[in-house]
C-alpha atoms as one frame of an Amber mdcrd trajectory, in Angstrom:
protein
   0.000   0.000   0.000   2.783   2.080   1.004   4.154   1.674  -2.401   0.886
   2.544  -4.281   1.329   5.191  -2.107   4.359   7.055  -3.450   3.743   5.462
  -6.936   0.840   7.872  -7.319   2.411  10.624  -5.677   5.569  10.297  -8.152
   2.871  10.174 -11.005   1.507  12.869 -10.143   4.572  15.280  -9.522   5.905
  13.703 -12.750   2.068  14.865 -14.534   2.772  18.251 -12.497   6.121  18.336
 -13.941   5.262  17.811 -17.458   2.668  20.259 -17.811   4.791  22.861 -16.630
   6.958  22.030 -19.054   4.515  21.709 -21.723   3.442  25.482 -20.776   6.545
  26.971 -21.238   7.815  25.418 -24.171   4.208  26.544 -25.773   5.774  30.760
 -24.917   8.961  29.361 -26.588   7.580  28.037 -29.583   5.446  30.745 -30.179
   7.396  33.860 -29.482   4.379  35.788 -30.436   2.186  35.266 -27.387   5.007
  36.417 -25.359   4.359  39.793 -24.251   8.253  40.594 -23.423   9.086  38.971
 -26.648  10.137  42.031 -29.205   9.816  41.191 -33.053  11.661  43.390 -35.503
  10.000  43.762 -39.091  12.327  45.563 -42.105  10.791  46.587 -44.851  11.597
  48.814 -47.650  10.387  50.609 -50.981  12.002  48.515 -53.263  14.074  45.381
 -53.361  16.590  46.607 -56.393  18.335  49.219 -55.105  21.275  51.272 -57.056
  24.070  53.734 -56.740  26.572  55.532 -59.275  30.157  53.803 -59.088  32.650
  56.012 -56.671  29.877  57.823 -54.746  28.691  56.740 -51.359  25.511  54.332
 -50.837  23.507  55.794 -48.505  20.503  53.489 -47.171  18.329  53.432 -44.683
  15.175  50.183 -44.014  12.137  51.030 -42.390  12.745  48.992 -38.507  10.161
  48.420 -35.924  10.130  45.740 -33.346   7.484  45.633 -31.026   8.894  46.754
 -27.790  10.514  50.077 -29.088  12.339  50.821 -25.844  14.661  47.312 -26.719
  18.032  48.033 -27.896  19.242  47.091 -31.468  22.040  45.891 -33.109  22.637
  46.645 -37.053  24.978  44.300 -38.652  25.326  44.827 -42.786  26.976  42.532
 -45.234  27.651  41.971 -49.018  28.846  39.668 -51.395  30.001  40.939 -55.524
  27.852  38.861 -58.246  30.057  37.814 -61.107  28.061  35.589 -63.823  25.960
  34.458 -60.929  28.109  33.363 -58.710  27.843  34.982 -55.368  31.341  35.654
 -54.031  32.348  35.834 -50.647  30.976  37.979 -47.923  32.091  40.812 -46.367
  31.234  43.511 -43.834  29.789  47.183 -45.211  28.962  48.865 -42.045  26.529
  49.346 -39.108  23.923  51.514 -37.608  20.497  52.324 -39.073  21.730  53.913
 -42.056  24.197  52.147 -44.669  26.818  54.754 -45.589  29.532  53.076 -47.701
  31.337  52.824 -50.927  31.344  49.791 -53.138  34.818  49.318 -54.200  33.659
  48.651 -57.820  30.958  48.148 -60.297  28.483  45.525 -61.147  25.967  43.572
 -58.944  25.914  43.346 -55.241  23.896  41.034 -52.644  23.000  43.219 -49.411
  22.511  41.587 -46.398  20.939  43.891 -43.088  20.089  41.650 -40.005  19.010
  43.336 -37.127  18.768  41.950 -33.751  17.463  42.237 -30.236  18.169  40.564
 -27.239  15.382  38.091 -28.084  15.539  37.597 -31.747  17.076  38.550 -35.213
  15.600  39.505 -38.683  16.912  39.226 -41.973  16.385  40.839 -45.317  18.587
  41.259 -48.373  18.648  43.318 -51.573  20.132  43.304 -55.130  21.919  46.659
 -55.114  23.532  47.735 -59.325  26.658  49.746 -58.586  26.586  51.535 -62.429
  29.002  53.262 -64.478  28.930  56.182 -65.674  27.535  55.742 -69.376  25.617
  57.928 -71.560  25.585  61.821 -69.872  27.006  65.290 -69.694  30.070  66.875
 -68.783  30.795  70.352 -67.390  34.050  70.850 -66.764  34.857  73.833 -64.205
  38.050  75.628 -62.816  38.216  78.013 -59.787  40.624  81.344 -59.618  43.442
  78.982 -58.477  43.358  76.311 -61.406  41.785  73.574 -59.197  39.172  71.200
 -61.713  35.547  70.840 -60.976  34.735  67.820 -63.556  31.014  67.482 -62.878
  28.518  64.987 -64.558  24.597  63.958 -65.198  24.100  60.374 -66.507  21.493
  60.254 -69.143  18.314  59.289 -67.733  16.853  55.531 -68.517  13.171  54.828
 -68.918  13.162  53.554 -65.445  14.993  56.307 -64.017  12.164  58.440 -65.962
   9.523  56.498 -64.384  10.312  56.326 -61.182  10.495  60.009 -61.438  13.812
  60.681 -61.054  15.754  63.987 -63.198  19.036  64.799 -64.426  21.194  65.617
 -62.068  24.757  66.745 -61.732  27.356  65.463 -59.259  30.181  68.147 -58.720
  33.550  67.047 -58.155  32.971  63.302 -59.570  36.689  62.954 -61.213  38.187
  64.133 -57.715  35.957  61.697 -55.676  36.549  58.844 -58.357  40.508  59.520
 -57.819  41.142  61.460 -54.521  44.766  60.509 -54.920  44.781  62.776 -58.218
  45.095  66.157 -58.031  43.498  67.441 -61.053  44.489  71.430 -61.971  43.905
  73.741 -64.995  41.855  71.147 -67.324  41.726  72.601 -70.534  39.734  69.735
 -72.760  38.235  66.871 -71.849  37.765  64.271 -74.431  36.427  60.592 -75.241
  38.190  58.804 -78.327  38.187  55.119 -79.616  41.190  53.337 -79.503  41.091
  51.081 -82.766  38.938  50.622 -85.749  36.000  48.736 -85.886  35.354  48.550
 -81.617  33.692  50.678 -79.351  36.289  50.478 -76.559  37.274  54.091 -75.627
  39.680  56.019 -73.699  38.613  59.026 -71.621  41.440  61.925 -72.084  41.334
  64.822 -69.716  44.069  67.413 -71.111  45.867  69.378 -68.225  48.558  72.526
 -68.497  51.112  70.192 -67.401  49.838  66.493 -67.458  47.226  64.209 -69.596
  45.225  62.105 -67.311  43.744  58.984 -69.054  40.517  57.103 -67.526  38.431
  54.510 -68.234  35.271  56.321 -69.953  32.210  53.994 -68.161  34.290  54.685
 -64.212  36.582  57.761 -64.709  39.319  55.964 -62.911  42.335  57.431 -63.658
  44.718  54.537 -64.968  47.644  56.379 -66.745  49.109  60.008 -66.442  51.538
  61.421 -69.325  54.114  64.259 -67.668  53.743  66.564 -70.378  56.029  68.811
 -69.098  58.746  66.744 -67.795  59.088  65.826 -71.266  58.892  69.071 -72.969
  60.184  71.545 -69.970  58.663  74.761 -69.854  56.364  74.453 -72.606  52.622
  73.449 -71.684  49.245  72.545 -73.267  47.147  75.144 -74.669  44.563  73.512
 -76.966  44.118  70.196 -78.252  42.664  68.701 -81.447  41.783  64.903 -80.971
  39.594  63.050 -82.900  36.246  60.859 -81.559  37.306  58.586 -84.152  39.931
  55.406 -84.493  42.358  57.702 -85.799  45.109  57.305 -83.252  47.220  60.781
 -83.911  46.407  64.125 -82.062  47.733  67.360 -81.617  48.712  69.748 -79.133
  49.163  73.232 -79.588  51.527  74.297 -76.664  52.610  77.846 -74.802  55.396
  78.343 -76.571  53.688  77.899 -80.328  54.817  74.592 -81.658  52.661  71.434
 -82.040  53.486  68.687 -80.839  51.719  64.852 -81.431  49.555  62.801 -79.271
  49.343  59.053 -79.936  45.730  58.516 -78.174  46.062  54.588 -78.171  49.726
  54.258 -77.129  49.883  56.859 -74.679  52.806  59.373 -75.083  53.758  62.284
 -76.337  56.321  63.346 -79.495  57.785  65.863 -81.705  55.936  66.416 -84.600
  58.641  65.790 -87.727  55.857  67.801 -90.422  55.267  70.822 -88.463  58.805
  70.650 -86.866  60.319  73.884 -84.056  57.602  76.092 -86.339  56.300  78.397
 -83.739  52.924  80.234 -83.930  50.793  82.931 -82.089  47.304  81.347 -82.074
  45.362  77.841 -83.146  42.189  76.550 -84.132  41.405  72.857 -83.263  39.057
  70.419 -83.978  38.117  71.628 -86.873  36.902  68.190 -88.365  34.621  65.571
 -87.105  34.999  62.302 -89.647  35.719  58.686 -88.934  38.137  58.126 -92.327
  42.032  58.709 -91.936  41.577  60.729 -95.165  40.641  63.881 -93.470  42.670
  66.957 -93.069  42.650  71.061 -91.576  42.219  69.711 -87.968  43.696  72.552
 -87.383  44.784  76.381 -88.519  47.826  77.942 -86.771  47.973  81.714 -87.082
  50.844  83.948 -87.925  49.707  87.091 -86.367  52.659  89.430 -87.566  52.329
  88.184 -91.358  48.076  87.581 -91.454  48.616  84.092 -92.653  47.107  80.784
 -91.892  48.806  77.849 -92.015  47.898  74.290 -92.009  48.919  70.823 -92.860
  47.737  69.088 -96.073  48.333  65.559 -96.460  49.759  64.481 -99.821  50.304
  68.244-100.398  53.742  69.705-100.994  54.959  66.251 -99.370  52.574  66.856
 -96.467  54.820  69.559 -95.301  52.968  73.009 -93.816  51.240  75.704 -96.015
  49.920  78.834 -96.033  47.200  80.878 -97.718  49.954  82.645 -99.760  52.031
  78.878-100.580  51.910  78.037-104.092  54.117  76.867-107.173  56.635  79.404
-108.947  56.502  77.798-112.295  59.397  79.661-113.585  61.488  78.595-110.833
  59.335  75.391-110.492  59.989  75.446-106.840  57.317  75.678-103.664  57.539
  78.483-101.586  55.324  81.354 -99.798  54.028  84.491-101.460  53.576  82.964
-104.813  49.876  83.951-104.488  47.844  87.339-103.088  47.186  87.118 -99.374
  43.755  87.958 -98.432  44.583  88.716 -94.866  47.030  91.450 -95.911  46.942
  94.156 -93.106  44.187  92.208 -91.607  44.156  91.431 -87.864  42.600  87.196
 -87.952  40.029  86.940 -84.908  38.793  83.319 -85.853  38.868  80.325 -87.429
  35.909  77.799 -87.978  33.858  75.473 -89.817  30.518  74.746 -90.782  31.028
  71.512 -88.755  28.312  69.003 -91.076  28.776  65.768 -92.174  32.190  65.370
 -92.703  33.172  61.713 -93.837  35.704  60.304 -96.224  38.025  63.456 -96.958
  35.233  65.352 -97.447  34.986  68.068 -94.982  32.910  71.251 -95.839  34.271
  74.536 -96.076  35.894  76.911 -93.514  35.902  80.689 -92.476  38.028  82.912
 -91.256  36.707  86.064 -89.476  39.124  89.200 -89.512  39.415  92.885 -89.203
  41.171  95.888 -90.993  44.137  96.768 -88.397  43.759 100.607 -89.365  39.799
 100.524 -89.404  38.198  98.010 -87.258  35.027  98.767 -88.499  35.940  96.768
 -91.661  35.328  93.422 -91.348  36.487  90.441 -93.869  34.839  86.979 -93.785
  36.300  84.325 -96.015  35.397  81.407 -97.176  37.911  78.846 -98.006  38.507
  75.164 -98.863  41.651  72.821 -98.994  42.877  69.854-101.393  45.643  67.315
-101.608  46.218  68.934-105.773  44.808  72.644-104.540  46.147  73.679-101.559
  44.579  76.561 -99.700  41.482  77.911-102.015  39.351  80.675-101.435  35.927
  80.072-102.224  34.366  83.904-101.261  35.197  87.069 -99.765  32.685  89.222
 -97.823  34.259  92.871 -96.860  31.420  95.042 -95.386  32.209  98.296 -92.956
  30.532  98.056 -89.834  28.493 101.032 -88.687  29.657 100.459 -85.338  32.110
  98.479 -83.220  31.452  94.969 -83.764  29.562  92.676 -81.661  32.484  89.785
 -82.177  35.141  89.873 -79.619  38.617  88.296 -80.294  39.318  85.125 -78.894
  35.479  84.435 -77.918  34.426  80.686 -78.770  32.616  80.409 -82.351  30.194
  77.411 -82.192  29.759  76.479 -85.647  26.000  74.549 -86.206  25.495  73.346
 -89.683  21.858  72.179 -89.453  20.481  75.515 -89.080  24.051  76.819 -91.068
  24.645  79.635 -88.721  27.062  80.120 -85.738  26.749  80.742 -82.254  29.510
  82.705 -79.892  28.662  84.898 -76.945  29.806  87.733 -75.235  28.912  88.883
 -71.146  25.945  87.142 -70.980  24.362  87.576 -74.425  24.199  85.110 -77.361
  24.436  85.853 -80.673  23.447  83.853 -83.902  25.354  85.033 -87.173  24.581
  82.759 -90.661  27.552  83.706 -92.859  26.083  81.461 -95.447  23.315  84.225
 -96.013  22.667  86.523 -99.129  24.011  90.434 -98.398  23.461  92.314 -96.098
  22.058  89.067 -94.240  25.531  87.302 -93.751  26.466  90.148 -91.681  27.504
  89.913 -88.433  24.367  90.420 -85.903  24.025  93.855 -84.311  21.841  92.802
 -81.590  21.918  89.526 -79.306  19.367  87.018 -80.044  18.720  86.302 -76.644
  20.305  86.594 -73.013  20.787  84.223 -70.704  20.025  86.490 -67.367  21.715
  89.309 -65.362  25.269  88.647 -63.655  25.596  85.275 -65.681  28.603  85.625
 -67.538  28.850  82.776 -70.902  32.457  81.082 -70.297  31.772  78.383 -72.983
  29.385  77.210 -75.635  28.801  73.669 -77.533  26.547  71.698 -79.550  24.962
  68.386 -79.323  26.172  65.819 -81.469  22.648  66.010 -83.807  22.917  69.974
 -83.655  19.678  70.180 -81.676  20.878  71.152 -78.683  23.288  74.271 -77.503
  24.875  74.083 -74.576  25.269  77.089 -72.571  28.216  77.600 -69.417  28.006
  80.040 -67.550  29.554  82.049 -64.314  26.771  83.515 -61.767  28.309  86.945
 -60.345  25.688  87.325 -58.000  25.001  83.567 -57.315  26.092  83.219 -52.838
  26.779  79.434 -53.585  29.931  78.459 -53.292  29.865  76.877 -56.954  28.662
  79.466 -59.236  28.751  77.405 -62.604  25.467  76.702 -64.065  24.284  75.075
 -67.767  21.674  76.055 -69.603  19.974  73.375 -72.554  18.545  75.615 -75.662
  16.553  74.190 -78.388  18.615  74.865 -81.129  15.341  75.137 -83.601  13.864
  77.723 -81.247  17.177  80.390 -81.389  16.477  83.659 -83.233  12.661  83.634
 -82.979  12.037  85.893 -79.822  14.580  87.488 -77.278  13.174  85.962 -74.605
  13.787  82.386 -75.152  14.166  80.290 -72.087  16.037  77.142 -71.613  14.652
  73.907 -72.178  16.835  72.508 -69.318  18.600  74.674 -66.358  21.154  73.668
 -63.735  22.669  75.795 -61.538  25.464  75.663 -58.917  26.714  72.610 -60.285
  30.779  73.743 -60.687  33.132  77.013 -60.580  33.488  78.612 -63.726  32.828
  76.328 -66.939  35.460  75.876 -69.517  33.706  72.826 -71.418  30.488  71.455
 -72.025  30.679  67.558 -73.302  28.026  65.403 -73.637  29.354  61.683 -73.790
  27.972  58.679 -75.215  27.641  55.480 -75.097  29.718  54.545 -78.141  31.075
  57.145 -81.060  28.940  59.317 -82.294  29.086  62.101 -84.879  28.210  65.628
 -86.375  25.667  65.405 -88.884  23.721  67.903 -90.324  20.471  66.069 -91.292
């Protein structure tokens, strides 16, 4: 009996036992019903997030947990996807907010787990760290020569519908390569390196150095010490091609030029144009993807009023001028042999109708100029070059002005040959001359055709690649921001109807004071005037 006894008292401690048991594992199991048990949701917008390559991801989930007076502990994570194949993890921060920057680009897995002291969520992300594709340059320098190479990426048709619109980021080259000091830019330039690809170089053209980058991240992967190789001489204007062709030019501060191979990287003495030094040049004076394309550039000799270039296949593709020709008596080459034009004349600019230019057939060029005793009388010429020609002037336009001219030497002439006029600027008025026009109409204008705003000083001018487009720099006197370079997007179609035209696209603040506007594509793209 005794043993019935304590047989039913051990069954029933043992029953006691149990359901205890039972009862708390039941709070264990489900967390939920636990009312000191804190759960932690994270949710967020979207589950694709992105950033632009070089510039700091900054992130931040919606968290709640149920007891918000529970600490919490942010842990983040990532691992690079190459081909679908997740590589290994590694640690991108902590703290509510994500502030880091991916070391390069491509496709990223984002982990975030968050945890209290009783429990831990999870959630990750696809995050597209993209390069830096299809978009607009401005490139900007301050009093002291230091760069401010800004840039807008194109916008995508997601970007457009999610709402999102152009936008500049100031200082990208310097927070792509912090090591690189970058000082007085003066072009900036994407070229291809070889026929029949699309792989490009980015070439940003210094006083003293060339920086070359990679065109889709703008890191900085070669330098060329322009000056340690030609000592006390440095770059003043450049004329590289968009195209294959793999020679450039550089007209330098003490007159010469010098070459530029784009796809081998260095710098040489140009045998043609030799220790020929000049006063002034005009690059870039041809857009066409065929090596058969010459005038790239006109140097200027001030003192004589002559222009000089380089023919190929003409006079052993040795320099000319507008005076070179054949003495057939002598049946030498030499200068003078024919009238010069210029005579007494002095030459404010060169440029060209910049059309379709493609297979050696480049359109015609001007040159704008003054009488040096009256500089009301103004000469416009039209000329024309050929391998069997030479120099050939096509028409002369001499008209006196009834006032000082609104055409200031050395101000940027932006050539547009869809519309066949040309733009330059001067303070912050525009002005649209078509020296293709009938007399008096080829004239230059009198008036502005429309200004751009009070205190905003023009500092450089360009086209789009379709001639559509003109694109405005400016410096904002009055502007209190501490950048005070802006751009202004004109419809080209729209210039020369009323005074008042407004920009199609405005952006303000965005660098110091503009010296180049560049939109860059995708792949190589050219002027065409249809």
């Amino acid at each position: 009996m005794a043993i019935m006894n304590k047989t039913i008292y051990f069954s029933l401690f043992i029953g006691v036992l149990f359901t205890s048991c039972i009862k708390d594992n039941s709070t264990m199991v489900y967390p939920e019903s636990n009312p000191n048990f804190s759960a932690i949701t994270i949710t967020s917008p979207t589950e694709r997030l992105s950033v632009d390559h070089g510039q700091e991801f900054v992130f931040t989930p919606a968290v709640t947990q149920k007891i918000e007076s529970k600490e919490l502990q942010y842990i983040w994570t990532a691992n690079y996807i190459d081909s679908d194949v997740v590589g290994e993890i590694f640690s991108v921060g902590e703290g509510a907010t994500l502030r880091y920057t991916f070391p390069k680009f491509g496709t990223y897995r984002l982990r975030l787990e968050v945890k209290n002291e009783d429990y831990s969520a999870f959630k990750t992300w696809e995050i597209d760290v993209r390069v830096y594709d299809a978009g607009y340059f401005i490139v900007g320098k301050d009093d002291a020569g230091n760069s401010n190479i800004s840039f807008a990426r194109s916008l995508s048709q997601t970007d457009v519908l999610e709402g999102k619109t152009l936008t500049f980021i100031p200082e990208l080259f310097n927070k792509v390569n912090p090591e690189h000091q970058i000082k007085d830019v003066v072009a900036i330039a994407k070229s291809l390196i070889a026929y029949g690809k699309n792989d490009a170089y980015l070439h940003v053209f210094t006083k003293e150095k060339i920086y070359v980058a990679n065109p889709n991240t703008f890191e900085i992967f070669n330098v060329i010490e322009f000056t340690k190789q030609f000592p006390g001489e440095y770059i003043e204007k450049v004329t590289i091609f968009d195209t294959y062709i793999t020679a450039s030019r550089i007209f330098t501060s003490k007159g010469r030029i010098l070459s530029y191979d784009k796809a081998e990287l260095f710098c040489y003495r140009n045998d043609a144009w030799g220790d020929l030094s000049f006063d002034n040049a005009y690059t870039n004076l041809v857009y066409g993807q065929s090596t058969n394309v010459n005038g790239d550039e006109v140097v200027i000799d001030e003192a004589n009023s002559k222009l000089w270039v380089l023919i190929y296949y003409h006079n052993n593709s040795k320099p000319v001028n507008n005076t070179s020709g054949t003495n057939a008596s002598q049946n030498n080459f030499g200068d003078n042999y024919r009238p010069n034009v210029y005579n007494n004349m002095d030459i404010l600019n060169v440029f060209r109708m910049n059309g379709n230019s493609t297979y050696g057939t480049p359109t015609n060029l001007f040159t704008l100029a003054t009488d040096r005793t009256n500089p009301l009388l103004v000469k416009f010429v039209e000329f024309t070059f050929g391998s069997s020609t030479g120099m050939t002037t096509i028409a002369e336009n001499v008209y006196e002005a009834s006032g000082p001219i609104t055409y200031k030497k050395g101000a940027q002439i932006v050539p547009n040959a869809r519309y066949s006029c040309a733009y330059y600027a001067d303070g912050s008025n525009v002005y649209v001359w078509y020296p293709n026009n009938t007399v008096p109409n080829n004239r230059l204008p009198e008036t502005p055709s429309f200004n751009i705003g009070s205190g905003k000083v023009i500092t450089t001018m360009s086209v789009s690649y379709d001639m559509k487009q003109l694109y405005v720099g400016f410096y904002d006197q009055n502007s209190s921001h501490a950048l005070k370079g802006g751009l202004y997007i004109y419809d080209c179609s729209k210039i020369g109807q009323n005074q008042s035209l407004q920009p199609d696209l405005k952006f303000e603040n965005i660098t110091t004071r503009p010296v180049q506007v560049l939109y860059k594509s995708n792949v190589w793209d050219k002027f065409v005037s249809n």
